[in-house]
Every structure is written in C-alpha cells, then in structure tokens.
Amino acid sequence: MRNPANGREVVIEAEPEEIYLDRETGDELEVVGKVLPLAPSKSRLPWAVENLRFCGWCGQLAQKDLNDCPTCGRRMGPLGPRPGDR
Ligand SMILES: [Zn+2]
C-alpha cells in the first residue's frame, strides 16, 4: 500500500474492499501491489531465498527444484548466475 500524499509505503495484510489509512497521517492508502497466495506447486522446497532462483524469461522467483517457471510456465534453463550477478 502507498500513501499517495507522501509516497510512504507499507506492507500489511489487507482485506478486499476495506479502506486503509496511513497510521501517521490519516491519508487513505492506495493498493500498489498484492502478494497472492501461492498456487499449489510441485516444489517441496519452502519459499525461502536460498531455495529460489529467477526465471530467465519473466524474471519472477521460482523454487530451484522446478524445471518450469510457476509464473510464466516456460522451461527455465539450467541453474546459473542470477541476472545482474557479476
Ligand atoms: Zn517465468
């Protein structure tokens, strides 16, 4: 959520259709991003940084033991350096 007045962002657990206010300023927050529950996955690895890699197609995170990206469905290449690593 973001306060459009000052750009402050907060991550909170929100209910649909509810209005959320900035705790400090009382401004109404706008939703700028959502964390969706994970779809059932073939991976048994917990969703933790050490188990995740970036899909080379869409750049989203996927568990390392998956061959196909759960986000875009395309086959991910062999494990390699992450994009941006050097
Ligand atoms: Zn992908």
Short mmCIF file of N, CA, C and O and ligand atoms in Angstrom, two decimals:
data_model
loop_
_atom_site.label_atom_id
_atom_site.label_comp_id
_atom_site.label_asym_id
_atom_site.label_seq_id
_atom_site.Cartn_x
_atom_site.Cartn_y
_atom_site.Cartn_z
N MET A 1 0.84 -1.18 0.00
CA MET A 1 0.00 0.00 0.00
C MET A 1 0.89 1.24 0.00
O MET A 1 1.96 1.24 0.57
N ARG A 2 0.41 2.27 -0.64
CA ARG A 2 1.19 3.50 -0.67
C ARG A 2 0.29 4.68 -0.31
O ARG A 2 -0.86 4.74 -0.71
N ASN A 3 0.87 5.57 0.43
CA ASN A 3 0.20 6.84 0.69
C ASN A 3 0.53 7.78 -0.46
O ASN A 3 1.67 8.17 -0.62
N PRO A 4 -0.46 8.13 -1.27
CA PRO A 4 -0.17 8.97 -2.44
C PRO A 4 0.32 10.35 -2.05
O PRO A 4 1.00 11.01 -2.85
N ALA A 5 0.01 10.78 -0.85
CA ALA A 5 0.40 12.12 -0.43
C ALA A 5 1.90 12.22 -0.19
O ALA A 5 2.54 13.19 -0.59
N ASN A 6 2.49 11.23 0.45
CA ASN A 6 3.90 11.35 0.79
C ASN A 6 4.74 10.19 0.26
O ASN A 6 5.93 10.14 0.47
N GLY A 7 4.11 9.25 -0.43
CA GLY A 7 4.87 8.17 -1.04
C GLY A 7 5.28 7.08 -0.08
O GLY A 7 5.94 6.13 -0.46
N ARG A 8 4.89 7.21 1.18
CA ARG A 8 5.26 6.19 2.15
C ARG A 8 4.57 4.88 1.80
O ARG A 8 3.40 4.87 1.46
N GLU A 9 5.31 3.80 1.90
CA GLU A 9 4.73 2.51 1.56
C GLU A 9 4.74 1.60 2.77
O GLU A 9 5.66 1.61 3.56
N VAL A 10 3.70 0.83 2.89
CA VAL A 10 3.61 -0.14 3.97
C VAL A 10 3.14 -1.46 3.40
O VAL A 10 2.42 -1.50 2.41
N VAL A 11 3.59 -2.52 4.01
CA VAL A 11 3.10 -3.84 3.64
C VAL A 11 2.24 -4.34 4.78
O VAL A 11 2.71 -4.46 5.91
N ILE A 12 0.99 -4.58 4.49
CA ILE A 12 0.09 -5.04 5.53
C ILE A 12 -0.79 -6.14 4.97
O ILE A 12 -0.93 -6.30 3.76
N GLU A 13 -1.36 -6.87 5.88
CA GLU A 13 -2.33 -7.87 5.49
C GLU A 13 -3.67 -7.16 5.34
O GLU A 13 -4.18 -6.59 6.30
N ALA A 14 -4.20 -7.14 4.14
CA ALA A 14 -5.38 -6.34 3.89
C ALA A 14 -6.54 -7.21 3.42
O ALA A 14 -6.35 -8.26 2.83
N GLU A 15 -7.73 -6.75 3.73
CA GLU A 15 -8.94 -7.42 3.27
C GLU A 15 -9.47 -6.69 2.05
O GLU A 15 -9.38 -5.46 1.97
N PRO A 16 -10.04 -7.42 1.11
CA PRO A 16 -10.63 -6.75 -0.06
C PRO A 16 -11.73 -5.80 0.36
O PRO A 16 -12.43 -6.06 1.34
N GLU A 17 -11.88 -4.72 -0.37
CA GLU A 17 -12.96 -3.75 -0.17
C GLU A 17 -12.79 -2.90 1.09
O GLU A 17 -13.59 -2.03 1.36
N GLU A 18 -11.76 -3.16 1.87
CA GLU A 18 -11.55 -2.32 3.05
C GLU A 18 -10.74 -1.10 2.67
O GLU A 18 -9.94 -1.13 1.74
N ILE A 19 -10.94 -0.04 3.39
CA ILE A 19 -10.16 1.18 3.19
C ILE A 19 -9.11 1.23 4.30
O ILE A 19 -9.42 1.02 5.46
N TYR A 20 -7.88 1.49 3.92
CA TYR A 20 -6.82 1.56 4.91
C TYR A 20 -6.24 2.96 4.95
O TYR A 20 -6.08 3.60 3.91
N LEU A 21 -5.97 3.41 6.14
CA LEU A 21 -5.46 4.76 6.32
C LEU A 21 -4.03 4.71 6.85
O LEU A 21 -3.68 3.81 7.61
N ASP A 22 -3.26 5.69 6.42
CA ASP A 22 -1.91 5.82 6.95
C ASP A 22 -2.00 6.10 8.45
O ASP A 22 -2.68 7.02 8.88
N ARG A 23 -1.29 5.28 9.21
CA ARG A 23 -1.39 5.38 10.66
C ARG A 23 -0.92 6.75 11.16
O ARG A 23 -1.36 7.23 12.17
N GLU A 24 0.01 7.35 10.44
CA GLU A 24 0.58 8.61 10.93
C GLU A 24 -0.17 9.83 10.41
O GLU A 24 -0.34 10.81 11.12
N THR A 25 -0.59 9.79 9.16
CA THR A 25 -1.16 10.99 8.57
C THR A 25 -2.65 10.90 8.36
O THR A 25 -3.32 11.91 8.13
N GLY A 26 -3.21 9.70 8.42
CA GLY A 26 -4.63 9.55 8.19
C GLY A 26 -5.02 9.57 6.73
O GLY A 26 -6.20 9.50 6.40
N ASP A 27 -4.03 9.67 5.84
CA ASP A 27 -4.35 9.65 4.42
C ASP A 27 -4.80 8.25 4.00
O ASP A 27 -4.34 7.25 4.54
N GLU A 28 -5.64 8.22 3.03
CA GLU A 28 -6.08 6.94 2.51
C GLU A 28 -4.97 6.30 1.71
O GLU A 28 -4.34 6.96 0.88
N LEU A 29 -4.74 5.03 1.93
CA LEU A 29 -3.68 4.33 1.21
C LEU A 29 -4.23 3.72 -0.06
O LEU A 29 -5.37 3.25 -0.10
N GLU A 30 -3.41 3.77 -1.10
CA GLU A 30 -3.83 3.08 -2.31
C GLU A 30 -3.05 1.79 -2.44
O GLU A 30 -1.89 1.70 -2.04
N VAL A 31 -3.71 0.79 -2.99
CA VAL A 31 -3.07 -0.51 -3.16
C VAL A 31 -2.14 -0.42 -4.36
O VAL A 31 -2.55 -0.05 -5.45
N VAL A 32 -0.88 -0.72 -4.15
CA VAL A 32 0.06 -0.69 -5.27
C VAL A 32 0.61 -2.07 -5.58
O VAL A 32 1.25 -2.27 -6.60
N GLY A 33 0.36 -3.02 -4.72
CA GLY A 33 0.85 -4.35 -5.01
C GLY A 33 0.14 -5.36 -4.15
O GLY A 33 -0.35 -5.03 -3.08
N LYS A 34 0.07 -6.57 -4.65
CA LYS A 34 -0.58 -7.61 -3.89
C LYS A 34 0.32 -8.82 -3.84
O LYS A 34 0.98 -9.15 -4.82
N VAL A 35 0.32 -9.44 -2.69
CA VAL A 35 1.01 -10.72 -2.56
C VAL A 35 -0.05 -11.80 -2.62
O VAL A 35 -0.94 -11.85 -1.78
N LEU A 36 0.02 -12.61 -3.62
CA LEU A 36 -1.01 -13.62 -3.80
C LEU A 36 -0.59 -14.91 -3.14
O LEU A 36 0.59 -15.23 -3.08
N PRO A 37 -1.56 -15.64 -2.65
CA PRO A 37 -1.23 -16.97 -2.13
C PRO A 37 -0.62 -17.79 -3.25
O PRO A 37 -1.01 -17.67 -4.40
N LEU A 38 0.33 -18.61 -2.90
CA LEU A 38 1.00 -19.40 -3.92
C LEU A 38 0.08 -20.47 -4.46
O LEU A 38 -0.66 -21.10 -3.72
N ALA A 39 0.14 -20.65 -5.74
CA ALA A 39 -0.59 -21.76 -6.33
C ALA A 39 0.05 -23.05 -5.85
O ALA A 39 1.23 -23.07 -5.51
N PRO A 40 -0.73 -24.09 -5.84
CA PRO A 40 -0.12 -25.39 -5.48
C PRO A 40 1.08 -25.64 -6.37
O PRO A 40 1.02 -25.42 -7.57
N SER A 41 2.14 -26.05 -5.77
CA SER A 41 3.39 -26.15 -6.51
C SER A 41 3.94 -27.55 -6.43
O SER A 41 3.72 -28.26 -5.45
N LYS A 42 4.68 -27.91 -7.46
CA LYS A 42 5.32 -29.22 -7.46
C LYS A 42 6.54 -29.22 -6.56
O LYS A 42 7.10 -30.25 -6.24
N SER A 43 6.96 -28.03 -6.20
CA SER A 43 8.16 -27.94 -5.39
C SER A 43 7.88 -28.29 -3.94
O SER A 43 6.84 -27.93 -3.40
N ARG A 44 8.79 -28.97 -3.32
CA ARG A 44 8.66 -29.25 -1.90
C ARG A 44 9.53 -28.30 -1.08
O ARG A 44 9.56 -28.36 0.12
N LEU A 45 10.25 -27.45 -1.77
CA LEU A 45 11.13 -26.54 -1.05
C LEU A 45 10.32 -25.40 -0.45
O LEU A 45 9.40 -24.89 -1.07
N PRO A 46 10.65 -25.01 0.74
CA PRO A 46 9.98 -23.83 1.31
C PRO A 46 10.34 -22.58 0.49
O PRO A 46 11.39 -22.54 -0.15
N TRP A 47 9.45 -21.61 0.53
CA TRP A 47 9.63 -20.39 -0.24
C TRP A 47 10.61 -19.50 0.51
O TRP A 47 10.24 -18.58 1.23
N ALA A 48 11.89 -19.84 0.38
CA ALA A 48 12.91 -19.09 1.09
C ALA A 48 14.00 -18.69 0.11
O ALA A 48 14.21 -19.35 -0.91
N VAL A 49 14.67 -17.61 0.43
CA VAL A 49 15.64 -17.04 -0.51
C VAL A 49 16.64 -18.07 -1.00
O VAL A 49 16.96 -18.13 -2.19
N GLU A 50 17.12 -18.94 -0.09
CA GLU A 50 18.16 -19.87 -0.51
C GLU A 50 17.62 -20.95 -1.45
O GLU A 50 18.39 -21.65 -2.09
N ASN A 51 16.31 -21.08 -1.54
CA ASN A 51 15.72 -22.09 -2.42
C ASN A 51 15.18 -21.49 -3.72
O ASN A 51 14.61 -22.19 -4.52
N LEU A 52 15.38 -20.20 -3.90
CA LEU A 52 14.75 -19.54 -5.04
C LEU A 52 15.75 -19.13 -6.09
O LEU A 52 16.92 -18.91 -5.83
N ARG A 53 15.27 -19.06 -7.31
CA ARG A 53 16.06 -18.57 -8.42
C ARG A 53 15.17 -17.66 -9.25
O ARG A 53 13.95 -17.66 -9.10
N PHE A 54 15.78 -16.93 -10.14
CA PHE A 54 15.00 -16.08 -11.01
C PHE A 54 14.76 -16.77 -12.34
O PHE A 54 15.69 -17.32 -12.94
N CYS A 55 13.53 -16.74 -12.79
CA CYS A 55 13.22 -17.26 -14.11
C CYS A 55 13.88 -16.37 -15.16
O CYS A 55 13.80 -15.15 -15.08
N GLY A 56 14.55 -17.02 -16.13
CA GLY A 56 15.22 -16.25 -17.16
C GLY A 56 14.26 -15.60 -18.14
O GLY A 56 14.65 -14.75 -18.93
N TRP A 57 13.01 -16.03 -18.13
CA TRP A 57 12.03 -15.49 -19.08
C TRP A 57 11.31 -14.28 -18.51
O TRP A 57 11.26 -13.24 -19.13
N CYS A 58 10.72 -14.47 -17.34
CA CYS A 58 9.88 -13.40 -16.80
C CYS A 58 10.53 -12.71 -15.62
O CYS A 58 10.05 -11.67 -15.17
N GLY A 59 11.63 -13.25 -15.11
CA GLY A 59 12.33 -12.60 -14.01
C GLY A 59 11.69 -12.80 -12.66
O GLY A 59 12.13 -12.21 -11.67
N GLN A 60 10.64 -13.62 -12.59
CA GLN A 60 10.00 -13.87 -11.31
C GLN A 60 10.74 -14.98 -10.56
O GLN A 60 11.48 -15.75 -11.16
N LEU A 61 10.49 -15.06 -9.28
CA LEU A 61 11.15 -16.07 -8.48
C LEU A 61 10.47 -17.42 -8.63
O LEU A 61 9.27 -17.52 -8.78
N ALA A 62 11.27 -18.44 -8.61
CA ALA A 62 10.76 -19.81 -8.67
C ALA A 62 11.65 -20.68 -7.81
O ALA A 62 12.83 -20.40 -7.62
N GLN A 63 11.08 -21.74 -7.28
CA GLN A 63 11.90 -22.64 -6.48
C GLN A 63 12.91 -23.35 -7.37
O GLN A 63 12.63 -23.70 -8.51
N LYS A 64 14.08 -23.61 -6.80
CA LYS A 64 15.19 -24.15 -7.59
C LYS A 64 14.94 -25.57 -8.08
O LYS A 64 15.59 -26.03 -9.00
N ASP A 65 14.03 -26.29 -7.43
CA ASP A 65 13.84 -27.68 -7.86
C ASP A 65 12.77 -27.81 -8.94
O ASP A 65 12.40 -28.90 -9.33
N LEU A 66 12.28 -26.69 -9.42
CA LEU A 66 11.30 -26.74 -10.51
C LEU A 66 11.99 -26.57 -11.85
O LEU A 66 12.96 -25.83 -11.98
N ASN A 67 11.48 -27.27 -12.85
CA ASN A 67 12.00 -27.08 -14.20
C ASN A 67 11.23 -26.01 -14.95
O ASN A 67 11.77 -25.34 -15.81
N ASP A 68 9.94 -25.90 -14.62
CA ASP A 68 9.10 -24.93 -15.32
C ASP A 68 8.76 -23.80 -14.38
O ASP A 68 8.45 -24.01 -13.20
N CYS A 69 8.79 -22.62 -14.91
CA CYS A 69 8.50 -21.43 -14.10
C CYS A 69 7.04 -21.44 -13.68
O CYS A 69 6.16 -21.59 -14.52
N PRO A 70 6.76 -21.28 -12.38
CA PRO A 70 5.37 -21.26 -11.94
C PRO A 70 4.64 -19.99 -12.37
O PRO A 70 3.42 -19.94 -12.35
N THR A 71 5.38 -18.98 -12.76
CA THR A 71 4.75 -17.71 -13.14
C THR A 71 4.38 -17.69 -14.61
O THR A 71 3.25 -17.42 -14.99
N CYS A 72 5.35 -17.99 -15.49
CA CYS A 72 5.08 -17.89 -16.91
C CYS A 72 4.94 -19.26 -17.56
O CYS A 72 4.53 -19.36 -18.71
N GLY A 73 5.29 -20.32 -16.83
CA GLY A 73 5.08 -21.67 -17.34
C GLY A 73 6.15 -22.14 -18.31
O GLY A 73 6.09 -23.25 -18.81
N ARG A 74 7.13 -21.27 -18.58
CA ARG A 74 8.16 -21.69 -19.53
C ARG A 74 9.28 -22.45 -18.83
O ARG A 74 9.50 -22.30 -17.63
N ARG A 75 9.95 -23.28 -19.60
CA ARG A 75 11.03 -24.07 -19.04
C ARG A 75 12.22 -23.17 -18.73
O ARG A 75 12.66 -22.41 -19.58
N MET A 76 12.69 -23.29 -17.51
CA MET A 76 13.82 -22.47 -17.12
C MET A 76 15.11 -23.19 -17.46
O MET A 76 15.19 -24.41 -17.41
N GLY A 77 16.10 -22.43 -17.79
CA GLY A 77 17.38 -23.00 -18.15
C GLY A 77 18.07 -23.61 -16.94
O GLY A 77 17.56 -23.54 -15.83
N PRO A 78 19.23 -24.22 -17.17
CA PRO A 78 19.98 -24.77 -16.04
C PRO A 78 20.36 -23.67 -15.07
O PRO A 78 20.46 -22.51 -15.45
N LEU A 79 20.56 -24.08 -13.84
CA LEU A 79 20.92 -23.12 -12.83
C LEU A 79 22.22 -22.41 -13.19
O LEU A 79 23.19 -23.02 -13.58
N GLY A 80 22.21 -21.13 -13.10
CA GLY A 80 23.41 -20.37 -13.42
C GLY A 80 23.43 -19.12 -12.58
O GLY A 80 22.64 -19.00 -11.65
N PRO A 81 24.32 -18.24 -12.91
CA PRO A 81 24.36 -16.99 -12.17
C PRO A 81 23.05 -16.24 -12.35
O PRO A 81 22.43 -16.29 -13.41
N ARG A 82 22.63 -15.57 -11.32
CA ARG A 82 21.39 -14.83 -11.41
C ARG A 82 21.60 -13.60 -12.30
O ARG A 82 22.72 -13.07 -12.37
N PRO A 83 20.54 -13.15 -12.96
CA PRO A 83 20.66 -11.93 -13.77
C PRO A 83 21.16 -10.80 -12.89
O PRO A 83 20.67 -10.61 -11.79
N GLY A 84 22.12 -10.09 -13.37
CA GLY A 84 22.63 -8.97 -12.57
C GLY A 84 23.83 -9.34 -11.74
O GLY A 84 24.57 -8.48 -11.31
N ASP A 85 24.04 -10.63 -11.51
CA ASP A 85 25.23 -11.04 -10.77
C ASP A 85 26.46 -10.89 -11.64
O ASP A 85 26.44 -11.16 -12.83
N ARG A 86 27.52 -10.48 -11.02
CA ARG A 86 28.75 -10.41 -11.78
C ARG A 86 29.92 -10.36 -10.85
O ARG A 86 29.90 -9.59 -9.91
ZN ZN B 1 8.94 -17.26 -15.77
#
